[in-house]
Amino acid sequence: SLPGVCLSLPGVFPLTILLSLQTFAIPGSLFLSVLAGFLFAFPLGLFLVCFCSASGASGCYLISALIFKRTGLIERYLPERLESWQAQIKKHGDDIFSYLIFLRITPFLPNWFINIASPVIGISLSTFYIGTFIGVAPPMALAVTSGSQLYELTSQDDVFTWRALGLISIFALLALLPILAKKLLSKRIEGKQL
């Protein structure tokens, strides 16, 4: 039965590793996401991967809040990158949720940096968790789908095809729609008030 598989060693072990990889910002989660697609039906596999990714990233966020934020290590060792991201956060302040989803879908900032810098620049844990959960879904959906066809894959390139990258790009653009709509609406309102 499905609950039996989820609670068995083959089901729990990769998810525990995925959670640990995300918490300590260690690469390798793509392959475990593919394995989740092999072990579970697509909807459950995708949910579990998104849950583990968001929970693990939140663990990294909390470690950063406890260690890096108090000691100033990020400001000391990654000042340019942090200043650049702070400027972007200030620019998108009202739309930080959509911007965070966009960053999770696209490769513009490495996920490890988003995880450790978010508490330092003041992104709330709830916004961070939900944005991560939703933002990792499109790329992980491709990995989980590939897991159901694991016996046919021969390389990592089989997961990220041009079609798949096109779909991820569409999801990234969709994440920006609320920001663009808000800006267009505010310009129209300002234009009518003049």
Coordinates of C-alpha atoms in Angstrom, one line a residue:
S1 CA 0.0 0.0 0.0
L2 CA 1.1 3.6 -0.6
P3 CA 1.4 4.5 3.1
G4 CA 3.5 1.4 3.6
V5 CA 5.9 2.5 0.8
C6 CA 6.2 6.0 2.2
L7 CA 7.0 4.7 5.7
S8 CA 9.4 2.0 4.4
L9 CA 13.1 2.4 4.2
P10 CA 13.2 2.8 0.4
G11 CA 10.6 5.6 0.7
V12 CA 12.0 7.5 3.7
F13 CA 15.7 7.1 3.1
P14 CA 16.0 9.3 0.0
L15 CA 13.6 11.9 1.4
T16 CA 15.7 12.1 4.6
I17 CA 18.9 12.5 2.5
L18 CA 17.1 15.2 0.3
L19 CA 16.1 17.1 3.4
S20 CA 19.7 16.9 4.7
L21 CA 21.2 18.0 1.4
Q22 CA 18.9 21.0 1.3
T23 CA 19.6 21.9 5.0
F24 CA 23.3 21.9 4.6
A25 CA 23.3 23.3 1.0
I26 CA 25.0 20.2 -0.5
P27 CA 24.5 19.6 -4.2
G28 CA 22.8 16.4 -5.4
S29 CA 19.1 17.0 -4.8
L30 CA 18.3 16.6 -8.5
F31 CA 19.1 12.9 -8.5
L32 CA 17.1 12.3 -5.4
S33 CA 14.1 14.1 -7.0
V34 CA 14.4 11.7 -9.9
L35 CA 14.5 8.8 -7.5
A36 CA 11.3 10.2 -5.8
G37 CA 9.6 10.1 -9.2
F38 CA 10.7 6.5 -9.5
L39 CA 9.4 5.5 -6.0
F40 CA 6.2 7.5 -5.8
A41 CA 3.3 8.5 -8.1
F42 CA 3.9 11.9 -9.7
P43 CA 1.6 14.0 -7.4
L44 CA 2.9 12.5 -4.2
G45 CA 6.5 12.5 -5.4
L46 CA 6.3 16.2 -6.4
F47 CA 4.7 17.1 -3.2
L48 CA 7.3 15.3 -1.1
V49 CA 10.2 16.8 -3.1
C50 CA 8.8 20.3 -2.8
F51 CA 8.2 19.7 1.0
C52 CA 11.7 18.4 1.6
S53 CA 13.2 21.1 -0.5
A54 CA 11.3 23.9 1.3
S55 CA 11.8 22.3 4.7
G56 CA 15.5 21.7 4.1
A57 CA 16.0 25.2 2.7
S58 CA 14.2 26.6 5.8
G59 CA 16.6 24.6 8.0
C60 CA 19.5 26.3 6.2
Y61 CA 17.7 29.6 6.6
L62 CA 17.4 29.0 10.4
I63 CA 21.0 28.0 10.7
S64 CA 22.0 31.2 8.8
A65 CA 19.8 33.3 11.0
L66 CA 21.4 31.8 14.1
I67 CA 25.0 31.8 12.9
F68 CA 25.6 34.0 9.9
K69 CA 23.3 36.9 10.8
R70 CA 24.7 37.3 14.3
T71 CA 28.3 37.0 13.3
G72 CA 28.2 39.0 10.1
L73 CA 30.0 36.3 8.1
I74 CA 28.0 36.8 4.9
E75 CA 28.5 40.6 5.0
R76 CA 32.3 39.9 5.4
Y77 CA 32.8 37.2 2.8
L78 CA 30.1 37.9 0.2
P79 CA 29.6 41.7 0.4
E80 CA 29.1 42.4 -3.3
R81 CA 26.6 39.6 -3.9
L82 CA 24.7 40.5 -0.7
E83 CA 24.5 44.2 -1.6
S84 CA 23.4 43.4 -5.1
W85 CA 20.6 41.1 -3.8
Q86 CA 19.6 43.7 -1.1
A87 CA 19.2 46.3 -3.9
Q88 CA 16.9 43.8 -5.8
I89 CA 14.9 43.1 -2.7
K90 CA 14.5 46.8 -2.0
K91 CA 13.4 47.3 -5.6
H92 CA 10.9 44.4 -5.4
G93 CA 9.9 45.0 -1.8
D94 CA 6.2 44.8 -2.2
D95 CA 6.5 41.8 -4.6
I96 CA 9.1 39.8 -2.7
F97 CA 7.0 36.7 -2.8
S98 CA 6.8 36.6 -6.6
Y99 CA 10.4 37.6 -6.9
L100 CA 11.5 34.8 -4.6
I101 CA 9.5 32.3 -6.7
F102 CA 11.1 33.7 -9.8
L103 CA 14.6 33.2 -8.3
R104 CA 13.8 29.6 -7.3
I105 CA 12.6 28.8 -10.8
T106 CA 15.6 30.4 -12.6
P107 CA 19.3 30.0 -12.1
F108 CA 20.1 33.7 -11.6
L109 CA 21.1 33.2 -7.9
P110 CA 22.4 30.0 -6.5
N111 CA 19.9 28.4 -4.1
W112 CA 22.5 28.1 -1.4
F113 CA 23.0 31.8 -1.5
I114 CA 19.3 32.5 -1.3
N115 CA 19.0 30.1 1.7
I116 CA 21.8 31.8 3.7
A117 CA 21.2 35.4 2.7
S118 CA 17.4 35.6 3.1
P119 CA 17.4 35.9 6.9
V120 CA 20.3 38.4 6.7
I121 CA 18.3 40.8 4.4
G122 CA 15.0 40.3 6.3
I123 CA 12.9 38.0 4.2
S124 CA 10.4 36.3 6.6
L125 CA 10.6 32.6 7.2
S126 CA 7.0 32.1 6.1
T127 CA 7.5 34.0 2.8
F128 CA 10.7 32.1 2.3
Y129 CA 9.2 28.7 2.9
I130 CA 6.1 29.2 0.7
G131 CA 8.1 30.9 -2.1
T132 CA 10.6 28.0 -2.0
F133 CA 7.9 25.4 -2.1
I134 CA 6.1 26.9 -5.1
G135 CA 9.3 28.0 -6.8
V136 CA 11.0 24.6 -6.8
A137 CA 7.9 22.9 -8.2
P138 CA 8.4 23.6 -11.9
P139 CA 12.0 22.3 -12.2
M140 CA 11.4 19.5 -9.8
A141 CA 8.3 18.4 -11.7
L142 CA 10.6 17.7 -14.6
A143 CA 12.9 15.6 -12.4
V144 CA 10.1 13.7 -10.8
T145 CA 8.5 13.0 -14.2
S146 CA 11.9 11.7 -15.3
G147 CA 11.9 9.4 -12.4
S148 CA 8.9 7.6 -13.7
Q149 CA 10.9 7.0 -16.8
L150 CA 14.1 6.2 -15.0
Y151 CA 14.9 3.1 -16.9
E152 CA 15.0 5.1 -20.2
L153 CA 17.3 7.9 -19.0
T154 CA 21.0 7.8 -19.9
S155 CA 22.3 11.1 -18.7
Q156 CA 21.3 14.3 -16.8
D157 CA 20.8 15.9 -20.2
D158 CA 17.7 13.6 -20.7
V159 CA 16.0 15.4 -17.9
F160 CA 16.5 19.0 -19.1
T161 CA 15.6 19.1 -22.8
W162 CA 14.9 22.2 -24.8
R163 CA 11.2 21.6 -24.3
A164 CA 11.6 21.3 -20.5
L165 CA 13.7 24.4 -20.4
G166 CA 11.1 26.2 -22.4
L167 CA 8.4 25.2 -19.8
I168 CA 10.6 26.3 -16.9
S169 CA 11.1 29.7 -18.7
I170 CA 7.3 30.0 -19.1
F171 CA 6.8 29.3 -15.3
A172 CA 9.5 31.9 -14.5
L173 CA 7.7 34.5 -16.6
L174 CA 4.4 33.6 -15.0
A175 CA 6.0 34.3 -11.6
L176 CA 6.7 37.8 -12.8
L177 CA 3.2 38.5 -14.0
P178 CA 1.9 39.8 -10.6
I179 CA 4.8 42.3 -10.4
L180 CA 4.3 43.5 -14.0
A181 CA 0.5 43.8 -13.5
K182 CA 1.0 45.8 -10.3
K183 CA 3.4 48.2 -12.0
L184 CA 1.1 48.7 -15.1
L185 CA -1.9 49.2 -12.8
S186 CA -0.1 51.8 -10.6
K187 CA 1.1 53.7 -13.8
R188 CA -2.4 53.8 -15.1
I189 CA -3.7 55.1 -11.7
E190 CA -1.0 57.7 -11.5
G191 CA -1.7 58.8 -15.1
K192 CA -5.4 59.3 -14.3
Q193 CA -4.6 61.3 -11.2
L194 CA -2.5 63.8 -13.0

